[in-house]
């Protein structure tokens, strides 16, 4: 097993999985630029979003385990995939008036932006139990959940060979691929 102190940008040259023993939260949030010419509506949100991520990353007690920026489809959509240690930590950050998110959230609703449709915002929150997810990475540096603080990186072998096996729904021998087990 590898712990979060061994993270690099170098590929791990084998098939691995991410493993957590406690529930966690996957949070997707983003914006869609609907009217490029209305910079005064979308540019402030576009510019503050990365600052919010930096604010959370700078506080090891924030509950943010990891965050990744995503673009697309197209250039209109920008978002973040985030991993949190709990819904309570995410909610606490969102409602903390001393942090960047809360005043930005209020301003979005008070300055008319929500009625203008020049910029759309969205988010999705998933609370994940430790036995209700699976991951696999092959020849990748730590990515997604595997790149998060407190996540173990384990070989995707034996029972972890298949998605069903990683979910505990088979012994892993149901793979259609014939790959040799590591020695």
PDB file of C-alpha atoms in Angstrom:
ATOM      1  CA  UNK A   1       0.000   0.000   0.000  1.00  0.00           C
ATOM      2  CA  UNK A   2       1.048   3.574  -0.639  1.00  0.00           C
ATOM      3  CA  UNK A   3      -0.084   6.447   1.528  1.00  0.00           C
ATOM      4  CA  UNK A   4      -0.671  10.063   0.570  1.00  0.00           C
ATOM      5  CA  UNK A   5       2.916  11.071   1.411  1.00  0.00           C
ATOM      6  CA  UNK A   6       4.215   9.296  -1.696  1.00  0.00           C
ATOM      7  CA  UNK A   7       2.263  11.279  -4.330  1.00  0.00           C
ATOM      8  CA  UNK A   8       4.120  12.237  -7.503  1.00  0.00           C
ATOM      9  CA  UNK A   9       3.325  13.157 -11.082  1.00  0.00           C
ATOM     10  CA  UNK A  10       5.072  10.010 -12.273  1.00  0.00           C
ATOM     11  CA  UNK A  11       2.888   7.160 -13.512  1.00  0.00           C
ATOM     12  CA  UNK A  12       2.569   4.159 -11.245  1.00  0.00           C
ATOM     13  CA  UNK A  13       3.373   1.448 -13.766  1.00  0.00           C
ATOM     14  CA  UNK A  14       0.755  -1.077 -12.734  1.00  0.00           C
ATOM     15  CA  UNK A  15      -2.972  -1.360 -12.189  1.00  0.00           C
ATOM     16  CA  UNK A  16      -3.987   0.199  -8.862  1.00  0.00           C
ATOM     17  CA  UNK A  17      -7.102   1.230  -6.979  1.00  0.00           C
ATOM     18  CA  UNK A  18      -7.897   3.938  -4.417  1.00  0.00           C
ATOM     19  CA  UNK A  19      -9.141   2.805  -1.045  1.00  0.00           C
ATOM     20  CA  UNK A  20     -10.798   4.755   1.773  1.00  0.00           C
ATOM     21  CA  UNK A  21     -12.254   3.267   4.931  1.00  0.00           C
ATOM     22  CA  UNK A  22     -14.511   6.194   5.867  1.00  0.00           C
ATOM     23  CA  UNK A  23     -17.412   7.834   3.997  1.00  0.00           C
ATOM     24  CA  UNK A  24     -16.487  10.818   1.836  1.00  0.00           C
ATOM     25  CA  UNK A  25     -18.173  13.365  -0.436  1.00  0.00           C
ATOM     26  CA  UNK A  26     -17.715  13.894  -4.161  1.00  0.00           C
ATOM     27  CA  UNK A  27     -18.710  17.436  -5.074  1.00  0.00           C
ATOM     28  CA  UNK A  28     -18.975  18.687  -8.663  1.00  0.00           C
ATOM     29  CA  UNK A  29     -19.386  22.434  -9.116  1.00  0.00           C
ATOM     30  CA  UNK A  30     -19.078  24.691 -12.098  1.00  0.00           C
ATOM     31  CA  UNK A  31     -20.266  27.486 -14.291  1.00  0.00           C
ATOM     32  CA  UNK A  32     -21.436  27.773 -17.868  1.00  0.00           C
ATOM     33  CA  UNK A  33     -20.904  30.982 -19.788  1.00  0.00           C
ATOM     34  CA  UNK A  34     -24.113  31.569 -21.745  1.00  0.00           C
ATOM     35  CA  UNK A  35     -23.337  35.099 -23.009  1.00  0.00           C
ATOM     36  CA  UNK A  36     -19.623  35.727 -23.626  1.00  0.00           C
ATOM     37  CA  UNK A  37     -20.231  39.448 -24.249  1.00  0.00           C
ATOM     38  CA  UNK A  38     -21.561  39.955 -20.695  1.00  0.00           C
ATOM     39  CA  UNK A  39     -18.159  39.814 -19.034  1.00  0.00           C
ATOM     40  CA  UNK A  40     -19.424  41.734 -15.992  1.00  0.00           C
ATOM     41  CA  UNK A  41     -21.697  38.759 -15.173  1.00  0.00           C
ATOM     42  CA  UNK A  42     -19.427  35.742 -15.610  1.00  0.00           C
ATOM     43  CA  UNK A  43     -15.859  37.059 -15.234  1.00  0.00           C
ATOM     44  CA  UNK A  44     -16.090  37.765 -11.473  1.00  0.00           C
ATOM     45  CA  UNK A  45     -17.324  34.206 -10.809  1.00  0.00           C
ATOM     46  CA  UNK A  46     -14.746  32.759 -13.201  1.00  0.00           C
ATOM     47  CA  UNK A  47     -11.924  34.605 -11.406  1.00  0.00           C
ATOM     48  CA  UNK A  48     -12.988  33.926  -7.809  1.00  0.00           C
ATOM     49  CA  UNK A  49     -13.582  30.179  -8.193  1.00  0.00           C
ATOM     50  CA  UNK A  50      -9.852  29.247  -8.248  1.00  0.00           C
ATOM     51  CA  UNK A  51      -9.263  31.549  -5.272  1.00  0.00           C
ATOM     52  CA  UNK A  52     -11.902  29.601  -3.317  1.00  0.00           C
ATOM     53  CA  UNK A  53     -10.083  26.346  -4.051  1.00  0.00           C
ATOM     54  CA  UNK A  54      -6.756  27.865  -2.942  1.00  0.00           C
ATOM     55  CA  UNK A  55      -8.441  29.154   0.225  1.00  0.00           C
ATOM     56  CA  UNK A  56      -9.639  25.641   1.102  1.00  0.00           C
ATOM     57  CA  UNK A  57      -6.354  23.972   0.175  1.00  0.00           C
ATOM     58  CA  UNK A  58      -4.428  26.375   2.394  1.00  0.00           C
ATOM     59  CA  UNK A  59      -6.444  25.215   5.414  1.00  0.00           C
ATOM     60  CA  UNK A  60      -5.624  21.573   6.224  1.00  0.00           C
ATOM     61  CA  UNK A  61      -8.632  21.479   8.582  1.00  0.00           C
ATOM     62  CA  UNK A  62     -11.140  22.557   5.882  1.00  0.00           C
ATOM     63  CA  UNK A  63     -12.169  19.006   5.024  1.00  0.00           C
ATOM     64  CA  UNK A  64     -11.181  19.371   1.355  1.00  0.00           C
ATOM     65  CA  UNK A  65      -9.275  16.210   0.399  1.00  0.00           C
ATOM     66  CA  UNK A  66      -8.567  17.115  -3.230  1.00  0.00           C
ATOM     67  CA  UNK A  67      -9.764  19.246  -6.142  1.00  0.00           C
ATOM     68  CA  UNK A  68      -9.357  19.043  -9.896  1.00  0.00           C
ATOM     69  CA  UNK A  69     -10.293  21.682 -12.483  1.00  0.00           C
ATOM     70  CA  UNK A  70     -12.230  20.494 -15.536  1.00  0.00           C
ATOM     71  CA  UNK A  71     -13.061  22.300 -18.778  1.00  0.00           C
ATOM     72  CA  UNK A  72     -15.769  21.252 -21.175  1.00  0.00           C
ATOM     73  CA  UNK A  73     -17.697  20.280 -22.980  1.00  0.00           C
ATOM     74  CA  UNK A  74     -16.547  23.225 -25.090  1.00  0.00           C
ATOM     75  CA  UNK A  75     -15.012  26.390 -23.694  1.00  0.00           C
ATOM     76  CA  UNK A  76     -18.234  27.586 -22.049  1.00  0.00           C
ATOM     77  CA  UNK A  77     -18.029  25.125 -19.137  1.00  0.00           C
ATOM     78  CA  UNK A  78     -15.525  25.263 -16.282  1.00  0.00           C
ATOM     79  CA  UNK A  79     -15.818  23.308 -13.095  1.00  0.00           C
ATOM     80  CA  UNK A  80     -14.193  21.448 -10.269  1.00  0.00           C
ATOM     81  CA  UNK A  81     -14.397  17.881  -9.078  1.00  0.00           C
ATOM     82  CA  UNK A  82     -13.748  17.898  -5.372  1.00  0.00           C
ATOM     83  CA  UNK A  83     -13.443  15.306  -2.648  1.00  0.00           C
ATOM     84  CA  UNK A  84     -14.411  16.234   0.914  1.00  0.00           C
ATOM     85  CA  UNK A  85     -14.119  14.278   4.128  1.00  0.00           C
ATOM     86  CA  UNK A  86     -17.794  14.950   4.963  1.00  0.00           C
ATOM     87  CA  UNK A  87     -20.907  16.794   3.857  1.00  0.00           C
ATOM     88  CA  UNK A  88     -20.730  18.769   7.102  1.00  0.00           C
ATOM     89  CA  UNK A  89     -17.267  20.128   6.184  1.00  0.00           C
ATOM     90  CA  UNK A  90     -18.499  21.138   2.718  1.00  0.00           C
ATOM     91  CA  UNK A  91     -21.616  22.790   4.136  1.00  0.00           C
ATOM     92  CA  UNK A  92     -19.622  24.585   6.829  1.00  0.00           C
ATOM     93  CA  UNK A  93     -17.313  26.087   4.205  1.00  0.00           C
ATOM     94  CA  UNK A  94     -20.219  27.099   1.930  1.00  0.00           C
ATOM     95  CA  UNK A  95     -21.976  28.988   4.738  1.00  0.00           C
ATOM     96  CA  UNK A  96     -18.946  30.568   6.445  1.00  0.00           C
ATOM     97  CA  UNK A  97     -19.311  34.340   6.022  1.00  0.00           C
ATOM     98  CA  UNK A  98     -15.577  34.794   6.708  1.00  0.00           C
ATOM     99  CA  UNK A  99     -14.669  32.733   3.611  1.00  0.00           C
ATOM    100  CA  UNK A 100     -14.904  33.666  -0.066  1.00  0.00           C
ATOM    101  CA  UNK A 101     -17.827  31.422  -1.042  1.00  0.00           C
ATOM    102  CA  UNK A 102     -20.617  32.833   1.098  1.00  0.00           C
ATOM    103  CA  UNK A 103     -20.354  36.507   0.029  1.00  0.00           C
ATOM    104  CA  UNK A 104     -19.909  35.433  -3.608  1.00  0.00           C
ATOM    105  CA  UNK A 105     -23.016  33.247  -3.354  1.00  0.00           C
ATOM    106  CA  UNK A 106     -25.017  36.144  -1.880  1.00  0.00           C
ATOM    107  CA  UNK A 107     -23.770  38.587  -4.501  1.00  0.00           C
ATOM    108  CA  UNK A 108     -24.736  36.212  -7.321  1.00  0.00           C
ATOM    109  CA  UNK A 109     -28.329  36.176  -6.082  1.00  0.00           C
ATOM    110  CA  UNK A 110     -28.538  39.848  -5.103  1.00  0.00           C
ATOM    111  CA  UNK A 111     -27.000  41.577  -8.136  1.00  0.00           C
ATOM    112  CA  UNK A 112     -29.437  40.187 -10.689  1.00  0.00           C
ATOM    113  CA  UNK A 113     -27.072  37.602 -12.169  1.00  0.00           C
ATOM    114  CA  UNK A 114     -29.421  34.718 -11.429  1.00  0.00           C
ATOM    115  CA  UNK A 115     -32.180  36.352 -13.510  1.00  0.00           C
ATOM    116  CA  UNK A 116     -29.857  37.423 -16.338  1.00  0.00           C
ATOM    117  CA  UNK A 117     -28.889  33.911 -17.600  1.00  0.00           C
ATOM    118  CA  UNK A 118     -25.521  35.203 -18.853  1.00  0.00           C
ATOM    119  CA  UNK A 119     -23.864  32.673 -16.574  1.00  0.00           C
ATOM    120  CA  UNK A 120     -25.244  29.470 -15.168  1.00  0.00           C
ATOM    121  CA  UNK A 121     -23.973  27.772 -12.037  1.00  0.00           C
ATOM    122  CA  UNK A 122     -24.497  24.207 -10.919  1.00  0.00           C
ATOM    123  CA  UNK A 123     -23.348  21.678  -8.391  1.00  0.00           C
ATOM    124  CA  UNK A 124     -23.897  18.043  -7.492  1.00  0.00           C
ATOM    125  CA  UNK A 125     -23.098  16.435  -4.138  1.00  0.00           C
ATOM    126  CA  UNK A 126     -22.634  12.706  -3.609  1.00  0.00           C
ATOM    127  CA  UNK A 127     -22.123  11.161  -0.169  1.00  0.00           C
ATOM    128  CA  UNK A 128     -20.197   7.932  -0.718  1.00  0.00           C
ATOM    129  CA  UNK A 129     -19.984   5.009   1.684  1.00  0.00           C
ATOM    130  CA  UNK A 130     -16.656   3.146   1.702  1.00  0.00           C
ATOM    131  CA  UNK A 131     -18.205  -0.037   0.278  1.00  0.00           C
ATOM    132  CA  UNK A 132     -20.179   1.724  -2.494  1.00  0.00           C
ATOM    133  CA  UNK A 133     -17.558   2.877  -4.978  1.00  0.00           C
ATOM    134  CA  UNK A 134     -14.746   1.440  -7.032  1.00  0.00           C
ATOM    135  CA  UNK A 135     -11.742   2.926  -8.792  1.00  0.00           C
ATOM    136  CA  UNK A 136      -9.035   1.717 -11.116  1.00  0.00           C
ATOM    137  CA  UNK A 137      -6.022   3.465 -12.602  1.00  0.00           C
ATOM    138  CA  UNK A 138      -3.550   1.858 -14.993  1.00  0.00           C
ATOM    139  CA  UNK A 139      -0.174   3.451 -15.692  1.00  0.00           C
ATOM    140  CA  UNK A 140      -1.368   6.744 -14.191  1.00  0.00           C
ATOM    141  CA  UNK A 141       0.016   9.077 -11.581  1.00  0.00           C
ATOM    142  CA  UNK A 142      -2.344   9.419  -8.613  1.00  0.00           C
ATOM    143  CA  UNK A 143      -5.527  10.881 -10.070  1.00  0.00           C
ATOM    144  CA  UNK A 144      -9.009  11.682  -8.757  1.00  0.00           C
ATOM    145  CA  UNK A 145      -9.712   9.939  -5.468  1.00  0.00           C
ATOM    146  CA  UNK A 146      -6.273   8.296  -5.530  1.00  0.00           C
ATOM    147  CA  UNK A 147      -4.681  11.767  -5.394  1.00  0.00           C
ATOM    148  CA  UNK A 148      -6.624  12.800  -2.277  1.00  0.00           C
ATOM    149  CA  UNK A 149      -5.226  13.139   1.200  1.00  0.00           C
ATOM    150  CA  UNK A 150      -5.855  10.093   3.344  1.00  0.00           C
ATOM    151  CA  UNK A 151      -6.462   7.709   0.439  1.00  0.00           C
ATOM    152  CA  UNK A 152      -4.507   4.478   0.204  1.00  0.00           C
ATOM    153  CA  UNK A 153      -3.249   3.311  -3.181  1.00  0.00           C
ATOM    154  CA  UNK A 154      -3.517  -0.466  -3.391  1.00  0.00           C
ATOM    155  CA  UNK A 155      -2.785  -3.023  -6.122  1.00  0.00           C
ATOM    156  CA  UNK A 156      -5.801  -3.758  -8.334  1.00  0.00           C
ATOM    157  CA  UNK A 157      -5.150  -7.479  -8.234  1.00  0.00           C
ATOM    158  CA  UNK A 158      -6.821 -10.598  -6.834  1.00  0.00           C
ATOM    159  CA  UNK A 159     -10.375  -9.571  -5.867  1.00  0.00           C
ATOM    160  CA  UNK A 160      -9.645  -6.007  -7.034  1.00  0.00           C
ATOM    161  CA  UNK A 161      -9.068  -7.185 -10.646  1.00  0.00           C
ATOM    162  CA  UNK A 162     -12.616  -6.255 -11.754  1.00  0.00           C
ATOM    163  CA  UNK A 163     -15.050  -3.448 -10.959  1.00  0.00           C
ATOM    164  CA  UNK A 164     -17.438  -5.978  -9.409  1.00  0.00           C
ATOM    165  CA  UNK A 165     -14.587  -7.357  -7.329  1.00  0.00           C
ATOM    166  CA  UNK A 166     -13.574  -3.895  -6.110  1.00  0.00           C
ATOM    167  CA  UNK A 167     -17.200  -3.425  -5.054  1.00  0.00           C
ATOM    168  CA  UNK A 168     -17.153  -6.757  -3.220  1.00  0.00           C
ATOM    169  CA  UNK A 169     -19.722  -8.288  -5.569  1.00  0.00           C
ATOM    170  CA  UNK A 170     -17.498 -11.059  -6.943  1.00  0.00           C
ATOM    171  CA  UNK A 171     -14.130 -12.630  -6.175  1.00  0.00           C
ATOM    172  CA  UNK A 172     -12.566 -10.815  -9.149  1.00  0.00           C
ATOM    173  CA  UNK A 173     -12.233 -13.894 -11.369  1.00  0.00           C
ATOM    174  CA  UNK A 174     -14.913 -12.654 -13.796  1.00  0.00           C
ATOM    175  CA  UNK A 175     -12.560 -10.454 -15.837  1.00  0.00           C
ATOM    176  CA  UNK A 176     -12.891 -10.872 -19.606  1.00  0.00           C
ATOM    177  CA  UNK A 177      -9.193  -9.917 -19.835  1.00  0.00           C
ATOM    178  CA  UNK A 178      -6.481 -12.421 -19.142  1.00  0.00           C
ATOM    179  CA  UNK A 179      -3.725 -10.555 -17.381  1.00  0.00           C
ATOM    180  CA  UNK A 180      -1.007 -12.202 -15.336  1.00  0.00           C
ATOM    181  CA  UNK A 181      -1.060 -11.517 -11.612  1.00  0.00           C
ATOM    182  CA  UNK A 182       1.960  -9.512 -10.357  1.00  0.00           C
ATOM    183  CA  UNK A 183       4.554 -11.593  -8.549  1.00  0.00           C
TER     184      UNK A 183
END
